[in-house]
Coordinates of C-alpha atoms and ligand atoms in Angstrom, one line a residue:
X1 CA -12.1 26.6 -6.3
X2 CA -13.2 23.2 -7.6
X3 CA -14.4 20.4 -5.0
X4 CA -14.2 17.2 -6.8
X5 CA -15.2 13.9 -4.7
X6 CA -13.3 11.0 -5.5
X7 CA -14.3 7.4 -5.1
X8 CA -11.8 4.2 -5.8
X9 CA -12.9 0.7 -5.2
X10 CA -11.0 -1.2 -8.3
X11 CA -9.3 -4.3 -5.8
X12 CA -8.5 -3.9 -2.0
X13 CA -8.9 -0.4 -0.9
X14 CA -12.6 0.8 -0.3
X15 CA -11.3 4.8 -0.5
X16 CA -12.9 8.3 -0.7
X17 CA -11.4 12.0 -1.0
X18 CA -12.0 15.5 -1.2
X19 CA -9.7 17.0 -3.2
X20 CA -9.7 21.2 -4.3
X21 CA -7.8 22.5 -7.5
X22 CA -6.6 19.0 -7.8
X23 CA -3.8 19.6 -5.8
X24 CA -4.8 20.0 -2.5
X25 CA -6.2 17.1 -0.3
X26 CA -8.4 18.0 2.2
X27 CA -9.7 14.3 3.1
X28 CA -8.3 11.2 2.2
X29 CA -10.3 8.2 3.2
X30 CA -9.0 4.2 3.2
X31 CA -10.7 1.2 4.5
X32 CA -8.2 -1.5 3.3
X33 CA -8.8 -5.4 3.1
X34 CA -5.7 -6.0 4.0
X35 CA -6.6 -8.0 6.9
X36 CA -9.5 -9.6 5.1
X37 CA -7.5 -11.2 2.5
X38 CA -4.4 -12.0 4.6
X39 CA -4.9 -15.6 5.4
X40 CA -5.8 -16.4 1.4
X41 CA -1.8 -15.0 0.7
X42 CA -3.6 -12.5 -2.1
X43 CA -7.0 -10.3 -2.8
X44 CA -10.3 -13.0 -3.1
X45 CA -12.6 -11.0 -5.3
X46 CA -15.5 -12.1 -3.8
X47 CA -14.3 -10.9 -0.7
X48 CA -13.8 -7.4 -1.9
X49 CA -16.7 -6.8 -3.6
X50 CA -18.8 -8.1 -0.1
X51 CA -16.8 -5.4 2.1
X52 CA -16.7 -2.4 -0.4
X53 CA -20.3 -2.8 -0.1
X54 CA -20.1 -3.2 3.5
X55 CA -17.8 0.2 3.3
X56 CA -18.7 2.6 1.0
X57 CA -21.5 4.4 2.6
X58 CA -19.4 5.1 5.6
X59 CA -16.1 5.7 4.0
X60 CA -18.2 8.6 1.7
X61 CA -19.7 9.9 4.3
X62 CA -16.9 10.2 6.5
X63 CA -14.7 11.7 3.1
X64 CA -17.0 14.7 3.0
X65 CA -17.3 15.3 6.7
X66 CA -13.4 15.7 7.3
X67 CA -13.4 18.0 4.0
X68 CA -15.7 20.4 5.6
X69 CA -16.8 20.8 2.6
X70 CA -21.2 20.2 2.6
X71 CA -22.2 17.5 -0.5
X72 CA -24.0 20.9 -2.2
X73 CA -20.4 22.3 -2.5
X74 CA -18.6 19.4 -4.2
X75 CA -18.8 20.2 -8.1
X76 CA -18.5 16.6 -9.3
X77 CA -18.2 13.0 -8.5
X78 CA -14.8 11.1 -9.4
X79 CA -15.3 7.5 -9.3
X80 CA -12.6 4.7 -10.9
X81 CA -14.0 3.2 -13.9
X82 CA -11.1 0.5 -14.5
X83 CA -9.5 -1.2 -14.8
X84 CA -9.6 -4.0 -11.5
X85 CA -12.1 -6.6 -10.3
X86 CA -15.2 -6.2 -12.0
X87 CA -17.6 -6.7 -8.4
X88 CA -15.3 -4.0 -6.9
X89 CA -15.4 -1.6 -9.4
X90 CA -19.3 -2.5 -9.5
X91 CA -19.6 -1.3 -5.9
X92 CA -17.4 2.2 -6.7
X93 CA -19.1 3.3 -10.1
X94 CA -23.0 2.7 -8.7
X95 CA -22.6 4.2 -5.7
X96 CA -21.3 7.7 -8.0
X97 CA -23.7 7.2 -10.2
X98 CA -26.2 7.3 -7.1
X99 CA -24.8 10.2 -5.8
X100 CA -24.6 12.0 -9.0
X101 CA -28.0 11.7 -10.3
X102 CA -29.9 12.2 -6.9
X103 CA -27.7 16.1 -7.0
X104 CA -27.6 16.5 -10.5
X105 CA -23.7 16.9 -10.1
X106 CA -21.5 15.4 -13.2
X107 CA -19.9 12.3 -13.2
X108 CA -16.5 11.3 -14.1
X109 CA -15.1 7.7 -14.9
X110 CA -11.6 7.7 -13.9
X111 CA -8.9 5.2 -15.0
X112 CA -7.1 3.7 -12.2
X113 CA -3.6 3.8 -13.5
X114 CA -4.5 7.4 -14.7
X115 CA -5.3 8.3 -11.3
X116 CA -1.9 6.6 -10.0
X117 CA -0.2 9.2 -12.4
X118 CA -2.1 12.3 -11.1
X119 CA -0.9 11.0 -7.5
X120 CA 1.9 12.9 -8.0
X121 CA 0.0 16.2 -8.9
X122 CA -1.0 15.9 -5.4
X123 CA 2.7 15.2 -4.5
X124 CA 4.6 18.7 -3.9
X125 CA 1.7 20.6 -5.2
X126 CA 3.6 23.6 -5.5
X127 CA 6.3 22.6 -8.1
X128 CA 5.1 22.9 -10.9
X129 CA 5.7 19.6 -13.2
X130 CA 6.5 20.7 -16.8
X131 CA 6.2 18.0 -19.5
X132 CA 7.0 15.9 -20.9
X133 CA 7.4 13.7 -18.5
X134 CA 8.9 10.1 -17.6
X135 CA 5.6 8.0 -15.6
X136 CA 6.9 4.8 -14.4
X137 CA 3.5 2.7 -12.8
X138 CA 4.1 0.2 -10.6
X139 CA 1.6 -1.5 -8.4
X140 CA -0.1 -5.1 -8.2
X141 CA -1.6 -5.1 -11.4
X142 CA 0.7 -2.8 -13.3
X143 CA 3.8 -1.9 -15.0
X144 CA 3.8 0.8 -17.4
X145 CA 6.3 3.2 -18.6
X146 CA 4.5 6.5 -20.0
X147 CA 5.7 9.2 -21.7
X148 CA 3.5 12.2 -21.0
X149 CA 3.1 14.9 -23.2
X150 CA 0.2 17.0 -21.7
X151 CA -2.7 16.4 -18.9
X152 CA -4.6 13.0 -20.2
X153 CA -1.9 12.5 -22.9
X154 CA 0.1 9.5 -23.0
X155 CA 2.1 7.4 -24.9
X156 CA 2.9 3.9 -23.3
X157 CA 6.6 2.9 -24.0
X158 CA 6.5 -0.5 -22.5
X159 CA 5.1 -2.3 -19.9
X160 CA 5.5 -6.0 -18.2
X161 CA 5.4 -8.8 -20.4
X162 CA 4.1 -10.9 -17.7
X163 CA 4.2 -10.5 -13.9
X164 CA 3.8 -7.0 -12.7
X165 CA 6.6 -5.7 -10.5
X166 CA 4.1 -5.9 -7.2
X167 CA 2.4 -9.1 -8.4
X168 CA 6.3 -10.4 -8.5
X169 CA 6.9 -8.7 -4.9
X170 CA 3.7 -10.8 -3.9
X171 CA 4.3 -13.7 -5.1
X172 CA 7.8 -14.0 -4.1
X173 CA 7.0 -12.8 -0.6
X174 CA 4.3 -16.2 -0.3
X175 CA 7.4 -18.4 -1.8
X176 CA 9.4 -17.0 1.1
X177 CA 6.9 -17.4 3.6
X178 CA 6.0 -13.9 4.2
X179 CA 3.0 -12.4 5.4
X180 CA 0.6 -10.5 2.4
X181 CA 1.3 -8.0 0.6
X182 CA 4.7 -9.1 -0.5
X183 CA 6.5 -5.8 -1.2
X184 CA 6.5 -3.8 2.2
X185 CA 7.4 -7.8 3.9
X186 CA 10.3 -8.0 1.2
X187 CA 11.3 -4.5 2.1
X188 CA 12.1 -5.3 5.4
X189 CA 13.3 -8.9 5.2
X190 CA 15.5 -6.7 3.1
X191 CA 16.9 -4.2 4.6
X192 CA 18.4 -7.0 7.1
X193 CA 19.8 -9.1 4.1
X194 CA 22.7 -9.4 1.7
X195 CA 21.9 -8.5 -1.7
X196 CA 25.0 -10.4 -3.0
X197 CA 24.4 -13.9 -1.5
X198 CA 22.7 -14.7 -4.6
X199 CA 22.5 -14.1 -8.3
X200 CA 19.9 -13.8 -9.7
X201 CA 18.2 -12.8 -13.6
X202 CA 17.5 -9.1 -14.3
X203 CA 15.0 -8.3 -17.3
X204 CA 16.8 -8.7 -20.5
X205 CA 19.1 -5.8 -21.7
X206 CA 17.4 -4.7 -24.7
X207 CA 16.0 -2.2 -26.9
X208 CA 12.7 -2.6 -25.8
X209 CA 11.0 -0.5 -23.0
X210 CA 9.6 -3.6 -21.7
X211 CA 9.8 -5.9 -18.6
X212 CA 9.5 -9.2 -17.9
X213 CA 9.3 -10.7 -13.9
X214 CA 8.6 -14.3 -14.5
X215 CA 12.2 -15.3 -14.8
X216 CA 13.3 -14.2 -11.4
X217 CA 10.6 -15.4 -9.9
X218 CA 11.1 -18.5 -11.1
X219 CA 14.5 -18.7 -10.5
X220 CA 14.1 -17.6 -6.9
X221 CA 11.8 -20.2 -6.7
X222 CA 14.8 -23.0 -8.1
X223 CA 17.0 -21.3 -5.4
X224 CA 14.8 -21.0 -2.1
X225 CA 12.4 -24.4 -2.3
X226 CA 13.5 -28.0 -1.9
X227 CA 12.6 -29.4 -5.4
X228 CA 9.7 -31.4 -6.2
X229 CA 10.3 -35.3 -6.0
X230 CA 10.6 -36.3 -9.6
X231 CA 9.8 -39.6 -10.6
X232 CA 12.0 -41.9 -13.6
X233 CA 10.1 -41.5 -16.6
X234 CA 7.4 -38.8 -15.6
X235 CA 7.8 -35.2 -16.3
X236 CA 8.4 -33.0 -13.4
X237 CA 4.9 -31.6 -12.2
X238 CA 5.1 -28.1 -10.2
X239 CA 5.0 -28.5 -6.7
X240 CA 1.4 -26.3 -5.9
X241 CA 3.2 -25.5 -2.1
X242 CA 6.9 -25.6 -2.6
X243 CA 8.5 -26.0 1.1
X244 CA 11.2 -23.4 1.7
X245 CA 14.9 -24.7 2.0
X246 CA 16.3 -25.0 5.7
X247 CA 19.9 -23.7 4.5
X248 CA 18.4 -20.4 2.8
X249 CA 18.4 -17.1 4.3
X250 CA 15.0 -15.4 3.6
X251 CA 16.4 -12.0 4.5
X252 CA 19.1 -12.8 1.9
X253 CA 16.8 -14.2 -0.9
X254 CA 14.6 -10.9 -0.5
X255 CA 17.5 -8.6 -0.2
X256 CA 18.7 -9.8 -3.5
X257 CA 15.5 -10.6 -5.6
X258 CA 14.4 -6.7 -4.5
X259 CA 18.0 -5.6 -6.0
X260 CA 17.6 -7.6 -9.2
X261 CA 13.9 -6.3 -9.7
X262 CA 14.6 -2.8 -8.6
X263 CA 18.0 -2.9 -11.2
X264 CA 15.5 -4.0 -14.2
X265 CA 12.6 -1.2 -14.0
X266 CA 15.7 1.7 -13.0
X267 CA 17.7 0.5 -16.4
X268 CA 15.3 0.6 -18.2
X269 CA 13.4 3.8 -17.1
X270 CA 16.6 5.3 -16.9
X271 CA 17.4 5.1 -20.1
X272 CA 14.3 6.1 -21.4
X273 CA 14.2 9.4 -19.6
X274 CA 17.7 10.2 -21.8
X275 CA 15.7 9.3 -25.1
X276 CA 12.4 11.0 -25.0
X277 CA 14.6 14.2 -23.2
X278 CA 11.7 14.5 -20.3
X279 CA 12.2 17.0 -17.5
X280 CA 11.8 14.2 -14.9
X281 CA 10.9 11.3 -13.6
X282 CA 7.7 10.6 -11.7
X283 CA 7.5 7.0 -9.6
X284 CA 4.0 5.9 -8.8
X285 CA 2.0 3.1 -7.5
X286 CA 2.5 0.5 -4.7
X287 CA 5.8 -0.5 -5.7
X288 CA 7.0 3.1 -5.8
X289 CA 6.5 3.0 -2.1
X290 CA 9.7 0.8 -1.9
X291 CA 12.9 2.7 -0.6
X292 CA 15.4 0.6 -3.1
X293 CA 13.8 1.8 -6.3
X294 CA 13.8 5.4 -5.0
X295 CA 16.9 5.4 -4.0
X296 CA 18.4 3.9 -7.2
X297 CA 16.6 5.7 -9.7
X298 CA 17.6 9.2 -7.9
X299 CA 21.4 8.0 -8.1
X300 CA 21.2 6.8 -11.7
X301 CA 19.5 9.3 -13.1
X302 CA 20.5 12.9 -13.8
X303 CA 17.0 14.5 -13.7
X304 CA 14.9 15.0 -10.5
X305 CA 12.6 12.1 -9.6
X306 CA 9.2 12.3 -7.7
X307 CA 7.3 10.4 -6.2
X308 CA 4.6 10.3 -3.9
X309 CA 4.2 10.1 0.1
X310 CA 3.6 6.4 1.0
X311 CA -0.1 7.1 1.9
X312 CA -0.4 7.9 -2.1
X313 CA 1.6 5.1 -3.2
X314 CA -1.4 2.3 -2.8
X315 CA -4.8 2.9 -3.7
X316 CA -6.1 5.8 -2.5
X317 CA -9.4 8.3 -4.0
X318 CA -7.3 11.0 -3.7
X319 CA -5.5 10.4 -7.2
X320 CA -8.7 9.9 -8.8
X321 CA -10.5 13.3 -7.5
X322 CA -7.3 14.8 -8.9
X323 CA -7.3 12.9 -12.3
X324 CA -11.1 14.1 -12.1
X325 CA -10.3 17.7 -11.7
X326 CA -8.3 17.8 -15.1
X327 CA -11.2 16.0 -17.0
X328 CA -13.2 18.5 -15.5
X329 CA -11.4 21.1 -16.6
X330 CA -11.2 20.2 -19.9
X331 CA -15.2 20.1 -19.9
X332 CA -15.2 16.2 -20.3
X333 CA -18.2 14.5 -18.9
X334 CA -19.5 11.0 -18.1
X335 CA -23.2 9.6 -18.3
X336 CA -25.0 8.3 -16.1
X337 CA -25.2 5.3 -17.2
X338 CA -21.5 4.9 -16.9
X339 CA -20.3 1.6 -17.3
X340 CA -17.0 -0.3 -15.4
X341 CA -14.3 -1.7 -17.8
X342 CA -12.4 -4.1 -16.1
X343 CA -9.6 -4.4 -18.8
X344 CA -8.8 -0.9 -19.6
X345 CA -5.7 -0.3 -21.2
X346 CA -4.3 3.9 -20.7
X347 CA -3.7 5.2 -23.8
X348 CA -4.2 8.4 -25.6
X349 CA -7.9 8.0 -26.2
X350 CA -8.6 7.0 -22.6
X351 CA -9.1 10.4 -21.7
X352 CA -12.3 11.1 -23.9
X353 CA -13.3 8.2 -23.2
Ligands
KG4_1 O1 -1.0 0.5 -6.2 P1 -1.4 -0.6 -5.3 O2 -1.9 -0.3 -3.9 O3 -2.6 -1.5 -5.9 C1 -2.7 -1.8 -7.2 O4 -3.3 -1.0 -8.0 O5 -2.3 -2.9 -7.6 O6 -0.2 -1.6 -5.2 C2 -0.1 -2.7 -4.4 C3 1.2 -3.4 -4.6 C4 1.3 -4.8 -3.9 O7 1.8 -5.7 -4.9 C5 2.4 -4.6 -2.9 O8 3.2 -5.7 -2.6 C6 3.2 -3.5 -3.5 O9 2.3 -2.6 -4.1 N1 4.0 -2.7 -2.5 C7 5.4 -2.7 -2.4 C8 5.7 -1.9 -1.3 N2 4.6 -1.5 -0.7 C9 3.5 -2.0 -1.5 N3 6.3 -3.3 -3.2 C10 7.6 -3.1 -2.9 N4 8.0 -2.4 -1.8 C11 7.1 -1.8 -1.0 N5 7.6 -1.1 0.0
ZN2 ZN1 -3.4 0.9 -7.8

């Protein structure tokens, strides 16, 4: 068996795991900011790189105990690389490298969104997943539709153009007047709402396999705030803290900004899938948490789609002690004097990388 210790610290989530065969979880740590960044409506880097520091040393320590596994066991260190905040990821990569170079164990440098695809390795770990597959990303930072061939082989499709599909659920949740992080609030607003009560923009219906949120959010925005005072002859500025309508329903507005979102990535992915003739779909990231998009894309699409428990939705170090394992495997190894890449696209060089 192979014990490979994963550490994640790219934005909110100060996380460590224990995962064997990289499939089989046998500790899953997160310390999440949520609380933290709350009252700033989004993540304040500065923040997050202050408590991952604060964190790490317990959340590690407390990863290995749970595994049962002792540190002399563990046969290398996992640690996300990029891409996120550059002070979180700071915290993540030279704590590994620590670790690695006082036990002479190898090193890995993970790509998050990689690591969000091998979340579903760890999924229904015995069903096999043949490729090629269909990986739809989508999480606060991200949208990405993958086609994968083969472990660490990808070709991107398309991706947002703009928002991501969780930034969108974030910052339509703080127009609203919802608590942080937008997408589970939206869900539930949701689920008490009428997604018919208004209309509003879907990505456009082309041949791309690219999306584009900043439409709906702005025209959720037209629909839900009162609109700035505009005076004769200046152009109108954008209000900074647009005050919600009194005659809108926020349940309603969520309800149906969540079904025109949800309808765009599902087309879309959807319709991929049938080109590239993949053997299914796999849903990950925060966003793939969200009941809507789940249910849709399992009604609209022939093939089966998978996606992972909501603990492996957001950021977790499981995913990247799995993504570790295949590097691993494939005898792939990082210095140590691995560096963070804040920008960090995943591609089909990213791997070797
Ligand atoms: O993957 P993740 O934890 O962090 C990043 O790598 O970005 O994703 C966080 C994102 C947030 O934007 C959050 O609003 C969204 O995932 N999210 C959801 C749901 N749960 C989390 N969006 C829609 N519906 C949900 N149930
Ligand atoms: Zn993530």
């Amino acid at each position: 068996m192979t014990f490979i210790l994963g550490i994640e610290t790219s934005c909110d989530e100060t996380a460590a795991a224990v995962v064997a065969d990289g499939k089989t979880i046998l500790s899953n740590v997160v310390a999440s900011q949520i609380d933290l960044h709350a009252k700033y409506g989004g993540v304040f880097p500065e923040l997050a790189s202050r408590a991952h520091i604060e964190a790490i040393g317990a959340v590690v320590e407390q990863a290995v105990a749970d595994s049962g596994i002792s540190y002399d066991k563990l046969d290398a260190i996992a640690v996300t690389r990029g891409p996120g905040l550059v002070g979180s990821l700071l915290v993540g990569v030279n704590y590994a490298k620590g670790l690695a170079l006082a036990s002479g164990k190898p090193l890995l440098g993970i790509n998050h969104l990689e690591g969000h695809v091998y979340s579903l390795w760890l999924t229904e770990p015995n069903r096999e997943i043949r490729f090629p597959v269909l990986v739809l990303i989508v999480s606060g930072g991200h949208t990405e539709l993958l086609l994968m061939t083969g472990h660490g082989v990808y070709e991107r499709l398309g991706g947002t153009l703009d928002d991501a599909a969780g930034e969108a659920f974030d910052k339509v949740g703080r127009l609203l007047g919802l608590p942080f992080p937008g997408g589970p609030n939206i869900e539930r607003a949701a689920n008490m709402g009428n997604l018919t009560a208004y209309r509003f923009p879907r990505s456009k219906r082309d041949e791309s396999y690219d999306f584009s949120f900043s439409g709906l959010k702005t025209a959720v925005l037209r629909e839900v705030t009162v609109p700035p005072i505009q005076e004769a002859g200046k152009k109108r500025a954008p209000e900074k803290n647009p005050k919600l309508r009194s005659d809108i329903s926020v349940n309603d507005a969520a309800a149906s900004f969540q079904d025109a979102l949800v309808g765009s990535l599902v087309e879309k992915t959807v319709r991929a899938a049938r080109e590239f003739g993949v053997t299914e779909i796999l849903l990950s990231g925060g966003v793939s948490a969200n009941s809507l998009l789940r249910q849709r894309m399992r009604a609209e699409s022939e093939l089966p789609v998978r996606y992972p428990p909501l603990n492996l939705c957001t950021d977790n170090a499981a995913m990247i002690a799995a993504a570790g394992f295949y590097r691993f495997q494939s005898g792939l190894r990082s210095g140590y004097d691995l560096d963070v890449r804040p920008m960090w696209p995943l591609t089909n060089t990213t791997y070797s990388e």
